[in-house]
Coordinates of C-alpha atoms in Angstrom, one line a residue:
Chain A
M1 CA 11.3 -34.9 42.4
N2 CA 13.4 -31.9 41.8
M3 CA 12.7 -32.0 38.1
I4 CA 8.9 -32.0 38.7
E5 CA 9.3 -29.2 41.1
N6 CA 11.3 -27.2 38.6
R7 CA 8.7 -27.9 35.9
R8 CA 6.0 -26.7 38.2
I9 CA 7.8 -23.5 39.0
R10 CA 8.5 -22.9 35.4
L11 CA 4.8 -23.5 34.5
L12 CA 3.7 -21.1 37.3
R13 CA 6.2 -18.5 36.1
Q14 CA 5.0 -18.8 32.5
T15 CA 1.4 -18.5 33.6
T16 CA 2.1 -15.4 35.7
I17 CA 4.0 -13.8 32.7
Y18 CA 1.1 -14.5 30.3
L19 CA -1.5 -13.3 32.8
T20 CA 0.4 -10.1 33.5
L21 CA 0.8 -9.4 29.8
I22 CA -2.8 -10.1 29.0
A23 CA -4.0 -7.9 31.9
G24 CA -1.7 -5.2 30.8
S25 CA -3.0 -5.4 27.2
L26 CA -6.6 -5.0 28.5
V27 CA -5.7 -1.9 30.5
V28 CA -3.7 -0.4 27.5
F29 CA -6.5 -1.2 25.1
F30 CA -9.4 -0.1 27.2
P31 CA -9.3 3.6 26.3
L32 CA -9.6 2.7 22.6
V33 CA -12.5 0.2 23.2
W34 CA -14.2 2.8 25.3
T35 CA -13.7 5.4 22.5
I36 CA -15.3 3.2 19.9
S37 CA -18.1 2.3 22.2
T38 CA -18.8 6.0 23.1
S39 CA -18.6 7.1 19.5
L40 CA -21.6 4.8 18.9
K41 CA -23.8 6.2 21.7
T42 CA -26.5 8.8 21.8
P43 CA -26.0 11.8 24.1
E44 CA -28.5 10.3 26.6
Q45 CA -26.6 7.0 26.8
V46 CA -23.4 8.8 27.7
T47 CA -24.4 10.3 31.0
V48 CA -25.1 7.2 32.9
R49 CA -23.3 5.8 36.0
E50 CA -23.0 2.2 34.7
V51 CA -20.3 1.0 32.4
Q52 CA -21.9 0.0 29.1
L53 CA -19.5 -1.1 26.5
I54 CA -22.0 -2.2 23.8
P55 CA -24.5 0.6 23.2
D56 CA -28.1 -0.2 22.8
P57 CA -29.3 1.0 20.3
V58 CA -26.1 1.6 18.3
A59 CA -26.0 5.2 17.0
W60 CA -24.4 4.6 13.6
A61 CA -25.7 8.0 12.6
N62 CA -23.0 9.7 14.5
Y63 CA -20.5 8.9 11.8
V64 CA -22.7 10.7 9.3
D65 CA -23.8 13.6 11.5
I66 CA -20.3 14.6 12.3
F67 CA -20.0 16.0 8.7
D68 CA -22.8 18.4 9.5
L69 CA -21.4 19.5 12.8
V70 CA -17.7 19.9 11.8
P71 CA -16.1 20.8 8.4
V72 CA -14.2 17.6 8.4
W73 CA -13.2 17.7 4.7
R74 CA -11.8 21.2 5.1
F75 CA -9.8 20.2 8.1
L76 CA -8.6 17.2 6.3
K77 CA -7.6 19.2 3.2
N78 CA -5.7 21.7 5.4
T79 CA -3.9 18.9 7.2
L80 CA -2.9 17.2 3.9
V81 CA -1.5 20.5 2.5
I82 CA 0.9 20.7 5.5
A83 CA 1.6 17.0 5.5
S84 CA 2.6 16.9 1.8
A85 CA 5.1 19.7 2.5
S86 CA 6.4 17.7 5.4
V87 CA 6.7 14.5 3.4
F88 CA 8.2 16.2 0.4
G89 CA 10.8 17.9 2.5
G90 CA 11.6 14.7 4.3
L91 CA 12.0 12.6 1.2
V92 CA 13.8 15.1 -1.1
T93 CA 15.5 17.9 0.9
C94 CA 16.5 15.8 3.8
S95 CA 17.6 13.0 1.6
L96 CA 19.8 15.4 -0.4
A97 CA 21.5 16.6 2.7
G98 CA 21.8 13.1 4.1
Y99 CA 23.5 12.0 0.9
A100 CA 26.0 14.9 1.0
F101 CA 26.9 14.1 4.6
A102 CA 27.3 10.4 3.8
R103 CA 29.0 10.3 0.4
I104 CA 30.4 13.6 -0.8
L105 CA 33.6 15.0 0.8
F106 CA 33.5 18.7 1.2
P107 CA 35.5 21.1 3.4
G108 CA 33.8 21.8 6.7
Q109 CA 31.7 18.6 6.5
R110 CA 32.5 17.5 10.0
V111 CA 31.8 20.8 11.6
L112 CA 28.5 21.1 9.7
F113 CA 27.5 17.6 10.7
F114 CA 28.3 18.4 14.3
I115 CA 26.0 21.4 14.0
L116 CA 23.3 19.2 12.6
L117 CA 23.6 16.9 15.6
A118 CA 23.6 19.8 18.0
T119 CA 20.3 21.2 16.5
M120 CA 18.8 17.8 17.3
M121 CA 19.6 18.3 21.0
L122 CA 18.2 21.8 21.1
P123 CA 14.9 21.8 23.0
Y124 CA 12.2 23.4 20.9
V125 CA 11.2 25.8 23.7
V126 CA 14.1 28.2 22.9
Q127 CA 13.1 28.6 19.3
L128 CA 9.3 28.7 19.7
I129 CA 8.9 32.4 20.4
P130 CA 11.6 33.9 18.2
I131 CA 10.4 31.9 15.2
F132 CA 6.9 33.2 15.9
V133 CA 8.3 36.7 16.0
I134 CA 10.1 36.2 12.7
F135 CA 7.0 34.8 11.0
D136 CA 4.9 37.6 12.5
R137 CA 7.3 40.2 11.0
L138 CA 7.0 38.5 7.6
G139 CA 3.2 38.6 7.9
W140 CA 3.0 34.8 7.7
V141 CA 0.9 34.2 10.8
G142 CA -2.4 32.9 9.7
T143 CA -1.0 31.2 6.6
F144 CA 0.3 27.7 6.1
R145 CA 3.8 29.0 5.4
P146 CA 5.2 28.8 9.0
L147 CA 4.2 25.1 8.9
T148 CA 5.4 24.3 5.4
V149 CA 8.5 26.4 4.6
P150 CA 10.7 25.0 7.4
R151 CA 9.7 21.5 6.4
L152 CA 10.3 22.0 2.7
L153 CA 13.7 23.3 3.5
G154 CA 14.5 20.1 5.3
H155 CA 14.5 21.6 8.8
N156 CA 14.7 18.2 10.5
A157 CA 18.0 17.0 11.7
F158 CA 16.6 13.5 12.6
Y159 CA 15.5 12.7 9.1
I160 CA 18.8 13.9 7.6
F161 CA 20.6 11.8 10.2
L162 CA 18.5 8.7 9.3
Y163 CA 19.3 9.2 5.6
R164 CA 23.0 9.7 6.3
Q165 CA 23.3 6.5 8.3
F166 CA 21.5 4.6 5.6
F167 CA 23.5 6.0 2.7
R168 CA 26.8 5.3 4.5
G169 CA 25.7 1.7 4.8
L170 CA 25.3 1.3 1.0
P171 CA 28.2 -0.5 -0.7
S172 CA 30.7 1.9 -2.3
E173 CA 30.9 -0.3 -5.4
L174 CA 27.4 0.8 -6.3
F175 CA 28.6 4.4 -6.5
D176 CA 32.1 3.8 -7.8
A177 CA 30.9 2.0 -11.0
A178 CA 28.5 4.8 -11.9
R179 CA 31.1 7.5 -11.1
I180 CA 33.5 5.9 -13.5
D181 CA 30.8 6.0 -16.1
G182 CA 30.7 9.7 -15.7
C183 CA 27.7 10.1 -13.5
T184 CA 27.4 13.4 -11.6
E185 CA 26.7 13.6 -7.9
V186 CA 23.1 14.6 -8.6
G187 CA 22.8 11.6 -10.9
L188 CA 24.3 9.3 -8.3
W189 CA 21.8 10.6 -5.7
W190 CA 18.8 10.3 -8.1
R191 CA 19.7 7.1 -9.9
I192 CA 21.7 5.1 -7.3
A193 CA 21.0 6.4 -3.8
M194 CA 17.3 7.1 -4.1
P195 CA 16.1 3.9 -5.7
N196 CA 18.0 2.0 -3.0
S197 CA 16.7 3.9 -0.1
K198 CA 13.2 2.4 0.3
P199 CA 13.5 1.4 3.9
V200 CA 14.7 4.8 5.1
A201 CA 12.3 6.6 2.8
A202 CA 9.4 4.6 4.2
A203 CA 10.5 5.5 7.8
V204 CA 11.0 9.2 7.0
G205 CA 7.8 9.4 5.0
I206 CA 5.8 7.9 7.8
F207 CA 7.4 10.0 10.5
A208 CA 6.9 13.2 8.4
F209 CA 3.2 12.4 7.7
Q210 CA 2.7 11.3 11.3
F211 CA 4.2 14.6 12.6
A212 CA 2.1 16.8 10.4
W213 CA -1.0 14.8 11.2
T214 CA -0.6 14.9 15.0
D215 CA 1.2 18.3 15.6
F216 CA -0.8 20.6 17.8
L217 CA 1.3 23.5 19.2
S218 CA 2.5 24.9 15.9
P219 CA -0.9 24.9 14.1
L220 CA -2.4 26.3 17.3
I221 CA 0.0 29.2 17.3
Y222 CA -0.1 30.0 13.6
L223 CA -3.6 29.0 12.6
G224 CA -5.5 29.0 15.9
S225 CA -7.4 32.3 15.2
K226 CA -8.4 31.3 11.6
Q227 CA -10.9 28.5 11.9
E228 CA -11.1 27.9 8.1
M229 CA -7.4 27.0 8.2
W230 CA -7.6 24.5 11.1
T231 CA -6.0 21.1 10.9
I232 CA -7.8 18.0 12.1
A233 CA -6.0 18.3 15.4
L234 CA -7.2 21.8 16.0
G235 CA -10.7 20.8 14.8
L236 CA -10.9 18.0 17.4
N237 CA -9.7 20.3 20.1
G238 CA -12.2 22.9 19.0
L239 CA -15.1 20.5 19.6
K240 CA -14.3 20.9 23.3
G241 CA -15.6 24.4 23.0
F242 CA -19.1 23.1 22.3
E243 CA -20.5 23.3 25.8
G244 CA -23.3 21.2 27.1
M245 CA -21.3 18.3 28.5
G246 CA -22.4 15.0 27.1
S247 CA -24.1 16.3 24.0
T248 CA -21.0 16.4 21.8
L249 CA -19.1 13.7 23.6
P250 CA -20.0 10.9 21.1
M251 CA -19.0 13.3 18.3
M252 CA -15.7 14.0 19.9
M253 CA -15.0 10.3 19.9
V254 CA -16.0 10.0 16.3
M255 CA -13.6 12.7 15.4
S256 CA -10.9 11.1 17.6
I257 CA -11.4 7.9 15.6
F258 CA -11.0 9.8 12.4
M259 CA -7.7 11.0 13.7
I260 CA -6.6 7.6 14.9
V261 CA -7.5 5.3 12.1
P262 CA -5.0 6.7 9.5
M263 CA -2.2 6.3 12.0
L264 CA -3.2 2.7 12.7
V265 CA -3.3 2.0 8.9
I266 CA 0.1 3.5 8.4
F267 CA 1.4 1.5 11.4
A268 CA 0.0 -1.7 10.1
F269 CA 1.8 -1.3 6.8
G270 CA 4.9 0.5 8.0
Q271 CA 5.5 -1.0 11.4
K272 CA 8.8 -2.6 10.4
Y273 CA 10.3 0.7 9.1
M274 CA 8.9 2.7 12.0
V275 CA 10.3 0.4 14.7
Q276 CA 13.7 0.4 12.8
G277 CA 13.6 4.2 12.8
V278 CA 12.7 4.4 16.5
T279 CA 15.4 1.9 17.6
V280 CA 18.1 3.5 15.4
S281 CA 17.4 6.8 17.1
G282 CA 17.4 5.0 20.4
L283 CA 20.5 2.9 20.0
K284 CA 22.7 5.7 18.7
G285 CA 22.5 7.4 22.1
Chain B
M1 CA 32.5 -9.2 -14.7
A2 CA 33.5 -6.1 -16.4
S3 CA 33.1 -3.9 -13.4
V4 CA 35.2 -6.3 -11.3
Q5 CA 38.0 -6.0 -13.8
K6 CA 37.8 -2.3 -13.9
R7 CA 38.2 -2.1 -10.1
E8 CA 41.2 -4.4 -10.2
I9 CA 43.0 -2.5 -12.9
A10 CA 42.3 0.9 -11.5
P11 CA 42.6 1.1 -7.7
S12 CA 39.8 3.3 -6.3
V13 CA 42.3 6.0 -5.2
S14 CA 43.3 7.0 -8.7
V15 CA 39.9 6.8 -10.3
T16 CA 37.4 8.0 -7.7
Q17 CA 39.5 10.5 -5.9
P18 CA 39.8 13.1 -8.7
A19 CA 36.2 12.7 -9.5
R20 CA 35.3 13.3 -5.9
K21 CA 37.6 16.3 -5.6
R22 CA 36.2 17.8 -8.7
Q23 CA 32.7 17.6 -7.4
R24 CA 33.3 18.5 -3.8
W25 CA 31.7 21.9 -4.1
I26 CA 28.4 20.3 -5.0
G27 CA 28.1 19.0 -1.5
Y28 CA 27.3 22.6 -0.4
L29 CA 24.5 22.7 -2.9
F30 CA 23.1 19.5 -1.5
I31 CA 22.9 20.8 2.0
L32 CA 22.0 24.4 1.1
P33 CA 18.3 24.1 1.9
W34 CA 19.0 22.6 5.3
F35 CA 21.7 25.1 5.9
V36 CA 19.3 28.0 5.2
S37 CA 16.8 26.4 7.5
M38 CA 19.4 25.9 10.2
I39 CA 20.4 29.6 10.1
W40 CA 16.8 30.8 9.8
F41 CA 15.1 28.5 12.4
D42 CA 17.9 27.4 14.7
A43 CA 20.8 29.8 14.9
I44 CA 19.0 33.2 14.6
P45 CA 16.1 32.2 16.9
F46 CA 18.6 30.9 19.4
G47 CA 20.4 34.2 19.6
M48 CA 17.2 36.1 19.3
N49 CA 15.6 34.3 22.2
L50 CA 18.2 35.6 24.7
Y51 CA 18.0 39.1 23.2
L52 CA 14.2 39.1 23.4
G53 CA 14.5 37.9 27.0
M54 CA 16.2 41.2 27.8
T55 CA 13.5 43.3 26.3
D56 CA 9.9 44.1 26.9
Y57 CA 9.0 43.0 23.3
S58 CA 5.3 42.5 22.6
V59 CA 3.6 41.9 19.3
G60 CA 0.6 44.0 18.5
P61 CA 0.2 47.6 17.5
I62 CA 3.3 48.9 19.2
E63 CA 6.0 46.6 17.9
Q64 CA 9.0 47.8 19.6
A65 CA 11.6 46.2 21.9
N66 CA 13.0 48.2 24.7
W67 CA 16.1 46.9 26.4
I68 CA 15.4 46.2 30.0
G69 CA 18.3 44.1 30.9
L70 CA 17.7 41.4 33.5
E71 CA 14.3 42.8 34.6
N72 CA 12.4 39.8 33.1
F73 CA 14.6 37.5 35.1
E74 CA 14.0 39.4 38.3
R75 CA 10.3 39.4 37.6
M76 CA 10.2 35.6 37.6
L77 CA 11.4 35.6 41.2
D78 CA 8.2 37.5 42.2
D79 CA 5.9 35.7 39.8
D80 CA 3.9 33.2 41.9
L81 CA 2.6 31.4 38.9
F82 CA 6.1 31.0 37.6
R83 CA 7.1 29.3 40.9
Q84 CA 3.9 27.2 40.8
S85 CA 4.4 26.2 37.2
L86 CA 7.9 25.1 37.9
A87 CA 6.9 23.2 41.0
N88 CA 4.1 21.5 39.1
T89 CA 6.4 20.5 36.3
I90 CA 8.9 19.0 38.7
Y91 CA 6.1 17.1 40.5
F92 CA 5.1 15.7 37.1
I93 CA 8.6 14.7 36.2
V94 CA 9.4 13.1 39.5
F95 CA 6.5 10.7 39.1
S96 CA 6.1 10.4 35.3
V97 CA 9.7 9.8 34.2
P98 CA 10.7 7.0 36.6
L99 CA 7.3 5.3 36.5
T100 CA 7.3 5.3 32.7
L101 CA 10.9 3.9 32.7
I102 CA 10.1 1.1 35.2
L103 CA 7.0 0.1 33.4
A104 CA 8.7 0.1 30.0
F105 CA 11.6 -1.9 31.3
S106 CA 9.5 -4.4 33.2
I107 CA 7.2 -5.1 30.2
A108 CA 10.2 -5.4 27.9
L109 CA 11.7 -7.9 30.3
L110 CA 8.5 -10.0 30.3
L111 CA 8.4 -9.8 26.5
N112 CA 12.0 -11.0 26.3
T113 CA 11.3 -14.4 27.9
R114 CA 10.8 -16.3 24.6
I115 CA 7.0 -16.1 25.0
R116 CA 4.5 -16.8 22.2
F117 CA 2.6 -14.0 20.5
L118 CA 5.6 -11.7 21.1
G119 CA 4.7 -9.6 18.0
L120 CA 1.1 -9.3 19.1
F121 CA 1.9 -8.1 22.6
R122 CA 4.6 -5.7 21.3
T123 CA 2.1 -4.2 18.9
V124 CA -0.6 -3.9 21.5
Y125 CA 1.7 -2.1 23.9
Y126 CA 3.2 0.1 21.2
I127 CA -0.1 1.3 19.8
P128 CA -0.8 4.1 22.3
S129 CA 2.5 5.7 21.2
I130 CA 1.1 6.2 17.7
I131 CA -2.2 7.6 18.8
P132 CA -2.2 11.4 18.1
V133 CA -1.7 13.3 21.3
V134 CA -4.7 15.4 20.7
A135 CA -7.0 12.4 20.2
A136 CA -5.5 10.7 23.3
S137 CA -6.0 13.9 25.3
I138 CA -9.6 14.2 24.3
I139 CA -10.3 10.6 25.1
F140 CA -8.7 10.9 28.5
L141 CA -10.5 14.2 29.2
W142 CA -13.7 12.2 29.0
M143 CA -12.5 9.0 30.6
F144 CA -11.6 11.0 33.7
N145 CA -14.7 13.1 33.6
A146 CA -16.2 12.9 37.1
R147 CA -19.8 12.2 36.0
A148 CA -19.7 10.5 32.6
G149 CA -16.2 9.1 32.6
A150 CA -15.4 5.5 32.3
I151 CA -12.9 5.5 35.2
N152 CA -15.5 6.6 37.7
Q153 CA -18.1 4.2 36.2
I154 CA -15.7 1.4 36.9
L155 CA -15.0 2.7 40.4
Y156 CA -18.7 2.9 41.0
A157 CA -19.2 -0.6 39.8
I158 CA -16.8 -1.9 42.5
G159 CA -18.2 0.4 45.1
I160 CA -15.8 3.3 45.3
D161 CA -17.0 6.9 45.4
P162 CA -16.4 8.9 42.3
I163 CA -13.1 10.9 42.3
R164 CA -13.0 14.4 40.8
W165 CA -9.9 13.6 38.8
L166 CA -9.8 16.9 36.8
T167 CA -11.6 19.3 39.1
N168 CA -10.0 18.5 42.4
P169 CA -6.6 20.3 42.6
D170 CA -5.2 17.4 44.6
Y171 CA -5.8 15.0 41.8
T172 CA -5.0 16.9 38.5
K173 CA -1.3 16.2 38.4
I174 CA -1.7 12.5 39.4
T175 CA -4.2 12.2 36.6
L176 CA -1.8 13.6 34.1
V177 CA 0.9 11.3 35.4
I178 CA -1.4 8.3 34.9
I179 CA -2.2 9.5 31.4
S180 CA 1.5 9.9 30.5
L181 CA 2.1 6.3 31.5
W182 CA -0.1 5.1 28.7
G183 CA 2.6 6.0 26.2
F184 CA 5.3 3.8 27.7
G185 CA 5.4 1.6 24.6
A186 CA 7.9 3.9 22.8
Q187 CA 10.5 3.3 25.5
M188 CA 9.6 -0.3 25.7
I189 CA 10.4 -0.9 22.0
V190 CA 13.9 0.6 22.6
F191 CA 14.4 -1.5 25.7
L192 CA 13.3 -4.6 23.9
A193 CA 15.6 -4.0 20.9
A194 CA 18.5 -3.6 23.4
L195 CA 17.5 -6.7 25.4
Q196 CA 17.5 -8.8 22.3
G197 CA 21.1 -7.8 21.6
I198 CA 22.4 -9.3 24.8
P199 CA 24.4 -12.4 23.8
E200 CA 23.0 -15.7 24.9
Q201 CA 26.4 -16.9 26.3
L202 CA 26.2 -14.4 29.1
Y203 CA 23.0 -16.0 30.4
E204 CA 24.6 -19.4 30.1
A205 CA 27.6 -18.2 32.1
V206 CA 25.3 -17.1 34.9
A207 CA 23.5 -20.5 34.8
I208 CA 26.7 -22.4 35.0
D209 CA 27.6 -20.4 38.1
G210 CA 24.3 -21.5 39.6
G211 CA 22.7 -18.1 39.4
G212 CA 18.9 -17.8 39.0
L213 CA 16.8 -15.1 37.4
R214 CA 17.7 -12.6 40.0
A215 CA 21.4 -13.0 39.4
R216 CA 20.8 -12.8 35.7
L217 CA 19.0 -9.5 36.1
R218 CA 21.5 -8.0 38.6
H219 CA 24.8 -9.0 37.0
I220 CA 24.0 -9.2 33.3
V221 CA 20.8 -7.5 32.2
I222 CA 20.8 -4.3 34.2
P223 CA 24.5 -3.5 33.7
L224 CA 24.2 -4.1 30.0
M225 CA 21.1 -2.1 29.8
T226 CA 22.4 1.0 31.5
P227 CA 23.2 2.8 28.2
T228 CA 19.6 2.3 27.1
I229 CA 18.3 3.3 30.5
F230 CA 20.5 6.4 30.3
F231 CA 19.1 7.3 26.9
N232 CA 15.5 6.8 27.8
L233 CA 15.9 8.7 31.0
L234 CA 17.5 11.7 29.3
V235 CA 14.9 11.8 26.4
G236 CA 12.1 11.3 28.9
L237 CA 13.4 14.1 31.1
I238 CA 13.9 16.6 28.3
A239 CA 10.4 15.8 26.9
S240 CA 8.7 16.1 30.4
F241 CA 10.2 19.5 31.1
Q242 CA 8.4 20.7 28.0
V243 CA 5.2 18.9 28.7
F244 CA 2.3 20.9 27.1
T245 CA -0.3 19.5 24.8
T246 CA -2.0 16.9 27.0
A247 CA -2.3 19.3 30.0
Y248 CA -3.4 22.2 27.8
I249 CA -6.2 20.2 26.2
I250 CA -7.4 18.4 29.3
L251 CA -7.1 21.3 31.9
G252 CA -7.2 24.3 29.6
P253 CA -4.5 27.0 29.2
N254 CA -4.7 28.0 32.9
G255 CA -4.0 24.5 34.1
G256 CA -7.3 23.6 35.8
P257 CA -8.5 24.3 39.3
L258 CA -6.1 26.6 41.3
Q259 CA -3.6 26.3 38.4
S260 CA -2.8 22.9 39.9
G261 CA -1.9 21.6 36.5
L262 CA -0.2 24.7 35.1
F263 CA 3.1 23.5 33.7
Y264 CA 6.1 25.6 32.8
M265 CA 5.5 25.5 29.1
M266 CA 1.8 26.5 29.6
H267 CA 2.8 29.5 31.6
T268 CA 5.3 30.4 28.9
Y269 CA 2.7 29.9 26.2
N270 CA 0.2 32.0 28.1
N271 CA 2.6 34.9 28.5
A272 CA 3.7 34.7 24.8
F273 CA 0.5 34.0 22.9
R274 CA -2.3 35.1 25.2
Y275 CA -0.8 38.1 27.0
F276 CA 1.7 38.9 24.3
E277 CA 4.5 39.4 26.8
M278 CA 7.0 38.0 24.3
G279 CA 10.0 39.4 26.2
Y280 CA 9.0 37.8 29.5
A281 CA 8.1 34.6 27.8
S282 CA 11.5 34.5 26.0
A283 CA 13.3 35.0 29.3
M284 CA 11.2 32.1 30.7
S285 CA 12.0 29.8 27.8
F286 CA 15.7 30.7 28.2
V287 CA 15.6 29.7 31.9
L288 CA 13.9 26.4 30.9
F289 CA 16.7 25.9 28.4
L290 CA 19.3 26.4 31.1
I291 CA 17.5 24.0 33.4
I292 CA 17.4 21.3 30.7
L293 CA 21.0 21.9 29.8
A294 CA 22.0 21.7 33.4
F295 CA 20.2 18.4 33.9
T296 CA 21.6 17.0 30.7
L297 CA 25.2 17.9 31.7
L298 CA 24.6 16.6 35.2
M299 CA 23.4 13.3 33.8
I300 CA 26.3 13.0 31.4
W301 CA 28.7 13.9 34.1
T302 CA 27.4 11.3 36.5
S303 CA 27.0 8.7 33.8
N304 CA 30.5 7.2 34.1
R305 CA 29.6 6.1 37.6
W306 CA 26.6 4.0 36.6
V307 CA 26.5 3.6 32.8
Y308 CA 28.4 0.6 31.5
Y309 CA 29.9 1.3 28.1
G310 CA 31.6 -2.1 27.5
D311 CA 35.3 -2.7 27.0
E312 CA 35.7 -2.4 23.2

């Protein structure tokens, strides 16, 4: 009797959990489904009062017409210029610094590492305006340099921290043997540390690309007035300016999908590394 | 084989230590680029921000900074928009931060019940966190559109009158809170990882004592999760104080009707980059920095009363 009751309670509980999770998934996914649906509508189909998830007819042409309306390729090229600086800085400069903090002993290391962690805590709001003033004085506003130079120099404490944690975890034997054979520190970094750092390199590479792809405030401040230098993010925001309500709405959804799909692809392949990176950052706190 | 012998004959101290000592200086070379960037983009700007806050600096044809002391800070007291933007930001935080936390924690708990398709659900809930903010903002801008938006279409279908989500000043902030909840997956992932680290024996101990799910939650899960709750709360708080992009895109730089969605960062941004009042904007960002610092210290200070750090 009791057993049956227990089983019934458990079944009820299981069902509730699954139903909640499925309902939640639908709510979470609905905006994306609606985006795809709207991207395939004509302007007339958009301004109706009824929900219509499958457009009739399907306006496939939107995905071609967008290239006439918006200089997508130029926005893409601009974004990729910034993203490559971001990824290069992450994989090379941050890795070098992470290696030094993990495996080379040098005077003042602890203090410098503390400073590194402190910069991670610094809210970006205190640097935003002075950095703009500095770049303005250098005449760099309206160029890619404010967005590329800091990244190339490895101005990202989080990536350095990830690399440092990873390099510390590598077995010392790996390095000792090469050191005995007369390998220099640069050689150790390049021949031992780097080839063994695929998981962390994947995480940092993905984060760096993702950051450049999605960043909005910095491109807005430094490139906002020069339309030919806009990134995809600025281009998408710029579509808002086309007035006339529904007329550009499907186009905005097409553009949103262009922005989203690369992120989904990266996520599909790099999910493991990304989640590791996120949880490492979370658990260290 | 050979390397093993080498290690046995020569203890690491005598072989590796001189090599390390000899090459110590090279550590500086490795961190040099980062060090330059830290001085250039962290240290100098940090000092400069406070200095600029005491001046009337403005970019443009007349590029000079006159020392005006605390005038910018006094000006904030009389600036109605400053007060409103601060109040709006606090309103947003009071709802967004706890609700996101509760949602992330609850879903993580459900996912931690040895269910099937765990990976699938986890992915579905995490996906909004990887959607670029600009794209998400544009999507929600239209979903909440009073006429063509999907939300009102659904409400219409079930017989509720359309709500002017983005044009009625009473609704703008609520709408932004709802939108912010969409990204709860990032916190959920962190919770889930921590939940999976709770040793099974602890649950068994509760079961032996005759405790049910509620006892489990109260005496095991929540106490052990307090460090993660603390972390997510702090990160969420710091990020929410600086909330900008979504509101800027959805409501425009002025924060929508009656500045009802004008957040602190937007007011700062407007002063700096639209009115070129760099001095005033710097003072504002310094005040925000102090607010964030105060909250962080307050949380760390109170944490020993409610955060469980284990015995080890």
